[in-house]
CSV table of C-alpha atoms (C1' of nucleotides) in Angstrom, one decimal:
chain,number,residue,atom,x,y,z
A,1,MET,CA,66.2,115.8,163.0
A,2,LEU,CA,67.5,115.3,159.5
A,3,ASP,CA,65.4,115.6,156.3
A,4,ILE,CA,64.4,112.1,155.2
A,5,ARG,CA,64.9,113.1,151.6
A,6,PHE,CA,68.5,114.1,152.4
A,7,ILE,CA,69.0,110.7,154.1
A,8,ARG,CA,67.5,108.8,151.1
A,9,GLU,CA,70.0,110.6,148.8
A,10,ASN,CA,73.0,110.4,151.0
A,11,PRO,CA,72.7,107.2,153.1
A,12,GLU,CA,76.5,106.6,153.3
A,13,LYS,CA,77.3,110.1,154.4
A,14,VAL,CA,74.7,110.0,157.1
A,15,GLN,CA,75.7,106.5,158.3
A,16,GLN,CA,79.4,107.7,158.5
A,17,ALA,CA,78.5,110.8,160.4
A,18,THR,CA,76.4,108.8,162.8
A,19,LYS,CA,79.3,106.4,163.4
A,20,ASP,CA,81.8,109.3,163.8
A,21,LYS,CA,79.6,110.9,166.4
A,22,GLY,CA,79.4,107.6,168.3
A,23,TYR,CA,75.7,106.9,167.7
A,24,ASP,CA,74.4,103.4,167.0
A,25,VAL,CA,71.7,103.9,164.4
A,26,SER,CA,71.3,101.8,161.3
A,27,ILE,CA,70.4,104.0,158.3
A,28,SER,CA,69.5,100.9,156.2
A,29,ASP,CA,67.0,99.9,158.8
A,30,LEU,CA,65.6,103.5,158.7
A,31,LEU,CA,65.3,103.4,154.9
A,32,LYS,CA,63.5,100.1,155.1
A,33,LEU,CA,61.0,101.5,157.5
A,34,ASP,CA,60.7,104.5,155.2
A,35,ASP,CA,59.7,102.2,152.3
A,36,GLU,CA,57.2,100.3,154.4
A,37,ARG,CA,55.6,103.5,155.6
A,38,ARG,CA,55.3,104.9,152.2
A,39,ASN,CA,53.8,101.7,150.8
A,40,LEU,CA,51.2,101.8,153.5
A,41,GLN,CA,50.6,105.5,153.0
A,42,GLN,CA,49.8,104.8,149.4
A,43,GLN,CA,47.3,102.0,150.3
A,44,VAL,CA,45.6,104.3,152.8
A,45,ASP,CA,45.4,107.1,150.3
A,46,GLU,CA,43.8,104.9,147.7
A,47,LEU,CA,41.2,103.7,150.2
A,48,ARG,CA,40.5,107.2,151.2
A,49,GLU,CA,40.0,108.1,147.6
A,50,LYS,CA,37.4,105.4,147.3
A,51,ARG,CA,35.7,106.5,150.4
A,52,ASN,CA,35.5,110.1,149.2
A,53,ALA,CA,34.2,109.1,145.8
A,54,ASN,CA,31.6,106.9,147.5
A,55,ALA,CA,30.4,109.7,149.8
A,56,GLY,CA,30.4,112.1,146.9
A,57,LYS,CA,27.7,110.0,145.1
A,58,MET,CA,25.4,110.4,148.1
A,59,LYS,CA,25.3,114.2,148.0
A,60,GLY,CA,21.8,115.7,147.8
A,61,GLY,CA,19.1,113.0,147.5
A,62,LYS,CA,18.4,110.1,149.8
A,63,PRO,CA,21.3,107.6,149.7
A,64,GLU,CA,20.9,104.2,148.3
A,65,GLN,CA,21.4,101.3,150.7
A,66,ALA,CA,24.0,99.7,148.4
A,67,LEU,CA,26.2,102.8,148.6
A,68,ILE,CA,25.9,102.9,152.3
A,69,ASP,CA,26.9,99.3,152.6
A,70,GLU,CA,29.9,99.9,150.3
A,71,GLY,CA,30.9,102.8,152.4
A,72,LYS,CA,30.8,100.7,155.5
A,73,GLN,CA,33.0,98.1,153.9
A,74,ILE,CA,35.6,100.7,152.9
A,75,LYS,CA,35.5,102.0,156.4
A,76,ILE,CA,36.5,98.7,157.8
A,77,GLU,CA,39.3,98.1,155.4
A,78,LEU,CA,40.6,101.7,155.9
A,79,ALA,CA,40.6,101.4,159.7
A,80,GLU,CA,42.8,98.3,159.4
A,81,ARG,CA,45.3,99.9,157.0
A,82,GLU,CA,45.4,103.1,159.1
A,83,THR,CA,46.3,101.1,162.2
A,84,TYR,CA,49.2,99.5,160.3
A,85,LEU,CA,50.3,102.9,159.0
A,86,ALA,CA,50.2,104.5,162.5
A,87,THR,CA,52.5,101.8,163.8
A,88,ALA,CA,54.9,102.1,160.8
A,89,ASP,CA,54.9,105.9,161.1
A,90,LYS,CA,55.8,105.7,164.8
A,91,GLU,CA,58.6,103.2,164.3
A,92,PHE,CA,60.0,105.3,161.5
A,93,ASN,CA,59.8,108.5,163.4
A,94,ASP,CA,61.3,107.1,166.5
A,95,LEU,CA,64.3,105.9,164.6
A,96,LEU,CA,64.6,109.1,162.5
A,97,GLN,CA,64.7,111.1,165.8
A,98,LYS,CA,67.8,109.1,166.8
A,99,VAL,CA,69.8,110.0,163.7
A,100,PRO,CA,72.2,112.8,164.7
A,101,ASN,CA,73.1,115.8,162.5
A,102,ILE,CA,75.8,115.3,159.9
A,103,ILE,CA,79.3,116.8,160.5
A,104,PHE,CA,81.2,119.2,158.3
A,105,ASP,CA,84.2,118.0,156.4
A,106,ASP,CA,86.6,120.1,158.5
A,107,VAL,CA,85.5,118.5,161.8
A,108,PRO,CA,88.2,116.2,163.2
A,109,VAL,CA,87.0,112.6,163.6
A,110,GLY,CA,87.4,111.0,166.9
A,111,GLY,CA,86.9,111.5,170.7
A,112,GLU,CA,87.7,114.4,173.0
A,113,GLU,CA,91.4,113.9,172.6
A,114,ASP,CA,91.2,114.4,168.9
A,115,SER,CA,89.9,118.0,169.1
A,116,VAL,CA,92.2,120.3,167.3
A,117,GLU,CA,93.7,123.6,168.6
A,118,ILE,CA,93.3,126.2,165.9
A,119,LYS,CA,94.4,129.3,167.8
A,120,LYS,CA,96.3,130.4,170.9
A,121,VAL,CA,96.1,133.8,172.5
A,122,GLY,CA,97.8,135.4,175.6
A,123,GLU,CA,100.5,134.5,178.0
A,124,GLN,CA,100.4,131.2,179.9
A,125,LYS,CA,101.3,132.1,183.5
A,126,THR,CA,101.6,129.5,186.2
A,127,GLY,CA,101.1,129.5,189.9
A,128,ALA,CA,97.9,130.9,191.5
A,129,THR,CA,95.7,130.1,194.4
A,130,ASP,CA,92.7,127.8,193.6
A,131,HIS,CA,89.6,129.9,193.1
A,132,LEU,CA,87.7,128.1,195.8
A,133,ASP,CA,90.3,128.6,198.5
A,134,PHE,CA,90.7,132.2,197.4
A,135,ALA,CA,87.0,132.9,197.5
A,136,ARG,CA,86.4,131.1,200.8
A,137,GLU,CA,89.2,133.1,202.5
A,138,ARG,CA,87.2,136.3,201.7
A,139,ASP,CA,83.8,134.8,202.5
A,140,TRP,CA,82.7,135.2,198.9
A,141,VAL,CA,81.1,131.8,198.4
A,142,ASP,CA,79.3,129.4,200.7
A,143,PHE,CA,78.8,125.9,199.5
A,144,GLU,CA,78.1,124.5,203.0
A,145,ARG,CA,75.0,126.6,203.4
A,146,GLY,CA,74.1,125.9,199.7
A,147,ALA,CA,74.1,122.2,200.6
A,148,LYS,CA,72.0,122.9,203.7
A,149,VAL,CA,69.2,124.6,201.7
A,150,ALA,CA,69.4,122.6,198.5
A,151,GLY,CA,72.2,120.0,198.2
A,152,ALA,CA,75.7,119.4,197.1
A,153,LYS,CA,77.0,121.7,194.3
A,154,PHE,CA,74.6,124.5,195.2
A,155,TYR,CA,76.1,127.7,196.6
A,156,PHE,CA,75.6,131.2,197.7
A,157,LEU,CA,77.7,134.0,196.2
A,158,LYS,CA,78.3,136.7,198.7
A,159,GLY,CA,79.4,140.3,198.7
A,160,ASP,CA,82.1,141.4,196.2
A,161,LEU,CA,82.1,138.1,194.3
A,162,ALA,CA,78.3,138.4,193.7
A,163,LEU,CA,78.9,142.0,192.6
A,164,LEU,CA,81.7,140.9,190.3
A,165,GLU,CA,79.3,138.4,188.7
A,166,ASN,CA,76.9,141.2,188.2
A,167,ALA,CA,79.6,143.4,186.7
A,168,ILE,CA,80.7,140.7,184.2
A,169,TYR,CA,77.1,140.1,183.2
A,170,GLN,CA,76.5,143.8,182.6
A,171,TYR,CA,79.7,144.3,180.7
A,172,ALA,CA,79.1,141.3,178.5
A,173,LEU,CA,75.5,142.3,177.8
A,174,ASP,CA,76.6,145.8,176.7
A,175,PHE,CA,79.3,144.2,174.6
A,176,VAL,CA,77.0,141.9,172.8
A,177,LEU,CA,74.3,144.5,172.4
A,178,LYS,CA,76.9,146.6,170.4
A,179,LYS,CA,77.1,143.7,168.0
A,180,GLY,CA,73.5,144.0,167.2
A,181,PHE,CA,71.9,141.3,169.4
A,182,THR,CA,68.5,141.7,170.9
A,183,TYR,CA,68.3,141.1,174.7
A,184,MET,CA,65.7,138.6,176.0
A,185,THR,CA,64.8,137.1,179.2
A,186,VAL,CA,63.3,133.7,178.8
A,187,PRO,CA,61.1,131.0,180.4
A,188,HIS,CA,63.3,128.9,182.8
A,189,MET,CA,61.2,125.8,182.0
A,190,VAL,CA,60.2,124.5,178.6
A,191,ASN,CA,57.8,121.8,177.5
A,192,THR,CA,58.9,118.4,176.1
A,193,ARG,CA,58.5,119.3,172.5
A,194,THR,CA,60.8,122.3,172.9
A,195,ALA,CA,63.4,120.5,175.0
A,196,LEU,CA,63.6,117.6,172.5
A,197,GLY,CA,63.5,119.9,169.5
A,198,ALA,CA,66.5,121.8,170.8
A,199,GLY,CA,68.2,118.5,171.3
A,200,PHE,CA,68.0,117.9,175.1
A,201,ALA,CA,67.5,114.5,176.7
A,202,PRO,CA,64.0,113.2,177.4
A,203,ARG,CA,62.6,112.4,180.8
A,204,GLY,CA,63.8,109.0,181.9
A,205,ASP,CA,67.1,109.2,180.1
A,206,LYS,CA,69.6,108.0,182.7
A,207,GLU,CA,72.5,109.9,181.2
A,208,GLY,CA,70.4,113.1,180.9
A,209,ASN,CA,71.5,116.3,182.5
A,210,GLU,CA,68.0,117.8,183.0
A,211,TYR,CA,65.7,118.5,186.0
A,212,PHE,CA,62.1,117.8,185.4
A,213,ILE,CA,58.9,119.2,187.1
A,214,GLU,CA,56.9,116.4,188.6
A,215,GLY,CA,53.4,116.1,187.2
A,216,GLU,CA,53.9,118.7,184.6
A,217,ASP,CA,55.2,118.6,181.0
A,218,LEU,CA,58.1,120.8,181.9
A,219,THR,CA,61.9,120.6,181.9
A,220,MET,CA,64.1,123.1,183.8
A,221,ILE,CA,66.4,124.7,181.2
A,222,GLY,CA,70.1,123.8,181.0
A,223,THR,CA,70.7,126.9,178.9
A,224,ALA,CA,68.7,129.7,177.4
A,225,GLU,CA,69.4,128.0,174.1
A,226,ALA,CA,66.3,125.8,174.7
A,227,PRO,CA,63.6,128.5,175.0
A,228,LEU,CA,65.3,130.6,172.3
A,229,THR,CA,65.3,127.7,169.8
A,230,GLY,CA,61.5,127.3,170.5
A,231,TYR,CA,60.9,131.1,170.2
A,232,HIS,CA,60.1,130.9,166.5
A,233,ALA,CA,58.7,127.3,166.4
A,234,ASP,CA,56.1,126.8,163.7
A,235,GLU,CA,56.8,130.2,162.2
A,236,ILE,CA,57.7,131.2,158.6
A,237,LEU,CA,60.2,134.0,158.8
A,238,ASP,CA,60.8,136.5,156.1
A,239,GLU,CA,64.1,136.3,154.3
A,240,ASP,CA,64.6,140.1,154.8
A,241,ASP,CA,64.3,139.6,158.6
A,242,LEU,CA,67.2,137.3,158.8
A,243,PRO,CA,69.6,136.9,160.5
A,244,LYS,CA,67.8,137.2,163.9
A,245,LEU,CA,70.3,137.8,166.6
A,246,TYR,CA,69.2,137.2,170.2
A,247,VAL,CA,71.0,137.1,173.4
A,248,GLY,CA,69.2,135.4,176.3
A,249,TYR,CA,70.0,135.6,180.0
A,250,SER,CA,69.0,132.8,182.4
A,251,PRO,CA,70.1,130.4,185.0
A,252,SER,CA,71.2,127.1,183.7
A,253,TYR,CA,70.1,124.0,185.7
A,254,ARG,CA,72.1,120.9,185.3
A,255,LYS,CA,72.2,117.6,187.2
A,256,GLU,CA,75.8,116.9,186.3
A,257,ALA,CA,75.3,113.4,187.6
A,258,GLY,CA,78.4,111.2,187.7
A,259,THR,CA,80.7,114.0,186.7
A,260,TYR,CA,82.7,114.0,189.9
A,261,GLY,CA,86.4,113.8,189.2
A,262,LYS,CA,88.6,116.3,187.5
A,263,HIS,CA,87.5,119.9,187.1
A,264,THR,CA,84.7,119.8,189.5
A,265,ARG,CA,86.0,121.7,192.4
A,266,GLY,CA,84.2,124.8,193.5
A,267,LEU,CA,82.3,126.9,191.0
A,268,PHE,CA,83.6,125.1,187.9
A,269,ARG,CA,80.9,122.6,187.7
A,270,VAL,CA,77.7,123.3,189.6
A,271,HIS,CA,73.9,122.5,189.5
A,272,GLN,CA,73.0,126.1,188.8
A,273,PHE,CA,74.7,129.0,187.2
A,274,ASN,CA,73.8,132.1,185.2
A,275,LYS,CA,74.6,132.4,181.6
A,276,LEU,CA,74.3,134.9,178.8
A,277,GLU,CA,73.8,133.0,175.6
A,278,MET,CA,73.8,134.2,172.0
A,279,TYR,CA,71.3,132.6,169.6
A,280,VAL,CA,71.0,133.1,165.9
A,281,PHE,CA,68.5,132.2,163.2
A,282,CYS,CA,69.9,132.7,159.7
A,283,LEU,CA,69.8,131.7,156.1
A,284,PRO,CA,71.3,128.2,155.3
A,285,GLU,CA,74.0,129.6,153.1
A,286,LYS,CA,75.1,132.1,155.8
A,287,SER,CA,75.5,129.8,158.8
A,288,GLN,CA,79.1,128.9,158.4
A,289,GLU,CA,80.1,132.6,158.1
A,290,MET,CA,77.9,133.3,161.1
A,291,HIS,CA,79.6,130.6,163.1
A,292,GLU,CA,82.9,132.3,162.6
A,293,LYS,CA,81.4,135.7,163.6
A,294,ILE,CA,80.0,134.3,166.8
A,295,LEU,CA,83.4,132.8,167.6
A,296,ALA,CA,85.0,136.2,166.8
A,297,ILE,CA,82.6,137.9,169.2
A,298,GLU,CA,83.5,135.5,172.0
A,299,GLU,CA,87.2,135.9,171.4
A,300,GLU,CA,87.0,139.7,171.3
A,301,LEU,CA,85.0,139.7,174.6
A,302,TRP,CA,87.5,137.5,176.4
A,303,GLN,CA,90.5,139.4,174.9
A,304,SER,CA,89.0,142.6,176.3
A,305,LEU,CA,88.9,141.0,179.7
A,306,GLY,CA,92.6,140.0,179.3
A,307,ILE,CA,92.2,136.3,179.6
A,308,PRO,CA,94.6,133.9,177.9
A,309,TYR,CA,92.8,131.2,175.9
A,310,HIS,CA,92.9,128.9,173.0
A,311,VAL,CA,90.2,127.9,170.5
A,312,ILE,CA,89.6,124.2,169.7
A,313,ASN,CA,87.6,122.7,166.8
A,314,ILE,CA,85.7,120.0,168.7
A,315,ALA,CA,86.0,116.4,167.4
A,316,SER,CA,83.1,114.5,166.0
A,317,GLY,CA,82.5,112.3,169.1
A,318,ASP,CA,82.1,115.3,171.3
A,319,LEU,CA,79.7,117.3,169.2
A,320,GLY,CA,76.4,116.0,170.4
A,321,ALA,CA,73.5,115.2,168.1
A,322,PRO,CA,72.4,118.7,166.9
A,323,ALA,CA,75.8,120.3,166.1
A,324,ALA,CA,77.5,120.0,162.7
A,325,LYS,CA,80.5,121.8,164.0
A,326,LYS,CA,81.5,123.3,167.4
A,327,TYR,CA,84.2,125.6,168.7
A,328,ASP,CA,85.2,125.8,172.3
A,329,ILE,CA,87.2,128.6,173.9
A,330,GLU,CA,89.3,127.2,176.8
A,331,TYR,CA,90.9,129.7,179.1
A,332,TRP,CA,94.4,129.2,180.5
A,333,SER,CA,94.3,128.1,184.1
A,334,PRO,CA,97.5,129.0,186.0
A,335,VAL,CA,96.3,126.7,188.8
A,336,ASP,CA,96.2,123.6,186.5
A,337,SER,CA,98.7,124.8,184.0
A,338,ASN,CA,96.2,123.7,181.5
A,339,TYR,CA,93.3,124.9,179.4
A,340,ARG,CA,89.8,124.5,180.7
A,341,GLU,CA,86.4,125.0,179.0
A,342,LEU,CA,85.0,128.5,179.1
A,343,THR,CA,82.6,129.0,176.2
A,344,SER,CA,81.2,127.0,173.3
A,345,CYS,CA,79.6,127.8,170.0
A,346,SER,CA,77.8,125.5,167.6
A,347,ASN,CA,76.4,125.5,164.2
A,348,CYS,CA,73.3,123.2,164.4
A,349,THR,CA,72.5,123.9,160.7
A,350,ASP,CA,68.8,122.9,160.1
A,351,PHE,CA,68.7,120.2,162.7
A,352,GLN,CA,66.9,122.0,165.5
A,353,ALA,CA,64.9,124.2,163.1
A,354,ARG,CA,63.4,121.1,161.4
A,355,ASN,CA,62.4,119.6,164.7
A,356,LEU,CA,60.5,122.8,165.6
A,357,ASN,CA,59.3,123.6,162.1
A,358,ILE,CA,61.1,127.0,161.6
A,359,ARG,CA,61.3,128.1,158.0
A,360,VAL,CA,62.1,131.0,155.9
A,361,ARG,CA,60.1,132.3,152.9
A,362,ARG,CA,62.7,133.0,150.2
A,363,LYS,CA,62.3,136.0,147.9
A,364,ASP,CA,61.3,133.6,145.1
A,365,GLY,CA,58.4,132.4,147.3
A,366,SER,CA,59.9,129.0,148.2
A,367,LEU,CA,60.2,127.7,151.7
A,368,GLU,CA,63.4,126.4,153.4
A,369,THR,CA,64.3,125.3,156.9
A,370,VAL,CA,66.5,128.0,158.6
A,371,HIS,CA,69.8,127.3,160.3
A,372,THR,CA,70.4,127.9,164.0
A,373,LEU,CA,73.6,128.7,165.9
A,374,ASN,CA,74.3,129.2,169.6
A,375,GLY,CA,77.3,130.5,171.5
A,376,THR,CA,78.1,131.4,175.1
A,377,ALA,CA,78.8,135.0,175.7
A,378,VAL,CA,79.6,134.5,179.4
A,379,SER,CA,78.9,131.6,181.7
A,380,LEU,CA,79.1,133.4,184.9
A,381,ALA,CA,80.3,130.8,187.4
A,382,ARG,CA,83.1,129.8,185.2
A,383,SER,CA,83.9,133.4,184.4
A,384,LEU,CA,84.4,134.0,188.1
A,385,VAL,CA,86.8,131.1,188.3
A,386,THR,CA,88.7,132.4,185.3
A,387,ILE,CA,89.1,135.9,186.6
A,388,ILE,CA,90.0,134.8,190.1
A,389,GLU,CA,92.7,132.5,188.7
A,390,ASN,CA,94.1,135.1,186.4
A,391,TYR,CA,93.8,138.4,188.4
A,392,GLN,CA,95.3,137.7,191.8
A,393,THR,CA,97.8,140.4,193.0
A,394,GLU,CA,101.0,140.0,194.9
A,395,ASP,CA,99.4,141.2,198.1
A,396,GLY,CA,96.5,138.7,197.9
A,397,LYS,CA,93.9,140.9,196.4
A,398,LEU,CA,91.8,140.4,193.3
A,399,MET,CA,92.5,143.0,190.6
A,400,VAL,CA,89.4,144.1,188.7
A,401,PRO,CA,89.9,143.8,184.9
A,402,GLU,CA,89.9,147.3,183.6
A,403,ALA,CA,86.9,146.7,181.4
A,404,LEU,CA,84.8,145.8,184.4
A,405,ARG,CA,85.7,148.7,186.6
A,406,PRO,CA,82.9,151.0,185.4
A,407,TYR,CA,80.5,148.2,186.5
A,408,LEU,CA,82.0,148.0,190.0
A,409,GLY,CA,82.1,151.6,191.1
A,410,ASP,CA,85.5,152.1,189.4
A,411,ARG,CA,87.1,149.9,192.1
A,412,GLU,CA,90.6,148.6,191.0
A,413,THR,CA,90.8,145.7,193.5
A,414,LEU,CA,88.4,143.6,195.5
B,1,G,C1',41.4,128.0,191.1
B,2,G,C1',35.8,129.4,189.4
B,3,A,C1',32.3,131.2,185.4
B,4,G,C1',31.7,132.7,180.4
B,5,A,C1',33.4,133.5,175.1
B,6,G,C1',36.7,132.0,171.6
B,7,G,C1',41.0,129.3,168.5
B,8,U,C1',39.8,128.7,160.4
B,9,G,C1',45.8,129.9,155.5
B,10,A,C1',51.4,135.2,156.1
B,11,C,C1',47.3,138.5,158.2
B,12,C,C1',41.9,139.7,158.7
B,13,G,C1',37.5,137.0,158.2
B,14,A,C1',32.8,133.8,156.3
B,15,G,C1',31.4,129.0,157.1
B,16,U,C1',26.4,124.4,162.6
B,17,G,C1',26.5,117.1,158.5
B,18,G,C1',27.1,116.2,151.7
B,19,U,C1',27.7,122.0,145.4
B,20,U,C1',33.8,123.9,150.5
B,21,U,C1',38.2,121.6,145.1
B,22,A,C1',37.9,126.4,152.6
B,23,A,C1',33.9,132.3,150.2
B,24,G,C1',35.6,137.3,150.5
B,25,G,C1',39.3,140.8,151.8
B,26,U,C1',44.5,142.5,153.0
B,27,A,C1',49.6,141.7,152.1
B,28,A,C1',53.0,139.6,148.4
B,29,C,C1',54.4,138.5,143.3
B,30,G,C1',53.7,139.0,137.7
B,31,G,C1',51.3,142.0,134.0
B,32,U,C1',48.5,146.3,131.6
B,33,C,C1',48.6,151.7,131.9
B,34,U,C1',52.5,155.6,133.2
B,35,U,C1',58.5,159.6,132.0
B,36,G,C1',58.5,157.1,137.0
B,37,A,C1',55.4,156.0,141.1
B,38,A,C1',50.5,155.7,143.1
B,39,A,C1',45.6,154.4,141.9
B,40,A,C1',42.7,151.2,138.8
B,41,C,C1',42.2,146.7,136.1
B,42,C,C1',43.9,141.5,134.8
B,43,G,C1',46.4,137.3,136.6
B,44,U,C1',49.2,134.2,140.3
B,45,C,C1',49.2,133.0,145.3
B,46,G,C1',48.3,127.9,152.0
B,47,U,C1',51.2,123.7,154.3
B,48,G,C1',52.8,118.5,154.7
B,49,G,C1',52.9,113.6,152.3
B,50,U,C1',52.9,110.8,147.8
B,51,G,C1',53.9,111.0,142.8
B,52,U,C1',56.7,113.0,138.2
B,53,A,C1',62.1,114.5,134.1
B,54,A,C1',58.8,118.5,135.2
B,55,A,C1',53.7,118.6,135.7
B,56,A,C1',49.0,116.5,136.4
B,57,G,C1',46.8,113.4,139.9
B,58,C,C1',45.8,111.3,144.8
B,59,U,C1',45.8,112.3,150.1
B,60,A,C1',45.9,114.8,154.8
B,61,C,C1',45.6,119.3,157.5
B,62,C,C1',40.5,124.5,160.1
B,63,G,C1',44.4,124.7,168.3
B,64,A,C1',46.0,119.0,169.8
B,65,G,C1',44.3,114.1,170.4
B,66,G,C1',40.2,110.6,170.4
B,67,G,C1',35.0,109.4,169.0
B,68,U,C1',30.1,109.3,166.2
B,69,U,C1',28.7,108.8,160.8
B,70,C,C1',28.3,105.9,154.4
B,71,G,C1',30.3,111.2,154.8
B,72,A,C1',32.9,116.0,159.9
B,73,A,C1',35.9,122.8,159.8
B,74,U,C1',30.6,121.7,161.3
B,75,C,C1',28.1,116.9,166.2
B,76,C,C1',30.3,114.4,171.0
B,77,C,C1',34.6,113.7,174.7
B,78,U,C1',39.5,115.0,176.8
B,79,C,C1',43.4,118.3,176.8
B,80,C,C1',46.1,123.0,175.5
B,81,C,C1',46.1,128.1,174.6
B,82,U,C1',43.8,133.2,174.2
B,83,C,C1',40.2,136.9,175.8
B,84,U,C1',36.5,138.9,179.6
B,85,C,C1',34.8,138.7,184.7
B,86,C,C1',35.7,136.8,189.8
B,87,G,C1',39.2,134.9,193.5
B,88,C,C1',44.4,134.8,195.1
B,89,C,C1',48.9,137.5,194.7
B,90,A,C1',55.0,140.0,193.9
RNA sequence: GGAGAGGUGACCGAGUGGUUUAAGGUAACGGUCUUGAAAACCGUCGUGGUGUAAAAGCUACCGAGGGUUCGAAUCCCUCCCUCUCCGCCA
């Protein structure tokens, strides 16, 4: 969530960002609730002051009946005001939760089609066999049996394709470790506070992408970003310890309801895939620089795997609530003759960190909410699609990208 | 899952109804002393809300949420978590 003081001081800016992101929240309504709430808070504080003073008079000796009677009267009034305050607080907080993060000035305004390409790398080839046909011919993937044991869009990876997944994972992990990240495995379920704090949809949200555990306060994670965001919840970090660079590995569970259509064939969009995710806690003034660094790591990684791609600066309407700015890397698909999403990295500024109360103690002793960023290192299922599409040989084999060979027993083809 | 013991500020730790505005210590920061450092001594030092030019002031917070009371860190209820033992188990 945003800082209410920031909203009070910048109501137009926040209202504009809310609109640009496609959210329908009235900032003037919010500020009105804020006023009401503060007014009631003051009334309650005054009554409490009276109560405390009254109780103070009774210390020691036996209390006089008159004081006790006055105390009882205050208690009744206070209870009434406190009820009003609780209602006002709830209304206020519910609305504040709905206000999305602001957007940076260099974010293009508009919908998906307004995202701006900022870089293009590699040769755009055309003509390749679709990854699903290619993999099925080799008995590398089994969606039919996935459907039998779980449902549509679940799958088994078999043999060399499963081994290739492991090789990509190992390679990417080594790559990111060299950049100074600390490897973590994470809980695959998070409680509601953590899920909402990281910006994921609540139980009951019809558009939500999450699986929930029945009878428990648990959500299956759609990315390691969720548990990693919560890792430092309610902590005060030392300025000297920042930035904290983590890389989490986990499955990602996603309902993907109603997404049938383009780009859903095979492994491109599935209910469960493994992902290696970078996550950073840093000083507020460093987050923009850090965002560029994360993008640079992603680019370097995919360049080292020889994949053609472009980078896009995501338009406001596609950012989601927590991000102030987001870059996607889209790889070139010779099957589609088009770019398709491969990785994504976001600067969430202090939005997630404020939800989960993650602060930094500055050298001068003051406290400030930290900034958080996240970026995909590799999303494994999509990585397999990418490599199958870009590494087919003339004689119908799959060439192993050179960088991955040490992780596949030095095999050159599969 | 069962039984027991716990949860207090960045950390340790005292505190079983009203002198607690949460003792004391550690760490941190500032100062004295010193060529410099350490030690010693002096001082500052929780978080949120409200308020203010800035302060002061007021208020809340002792795992979370309810309750009892004129008054709750302290008593009662529910839940969460940690530790010890038992059970189950990769």
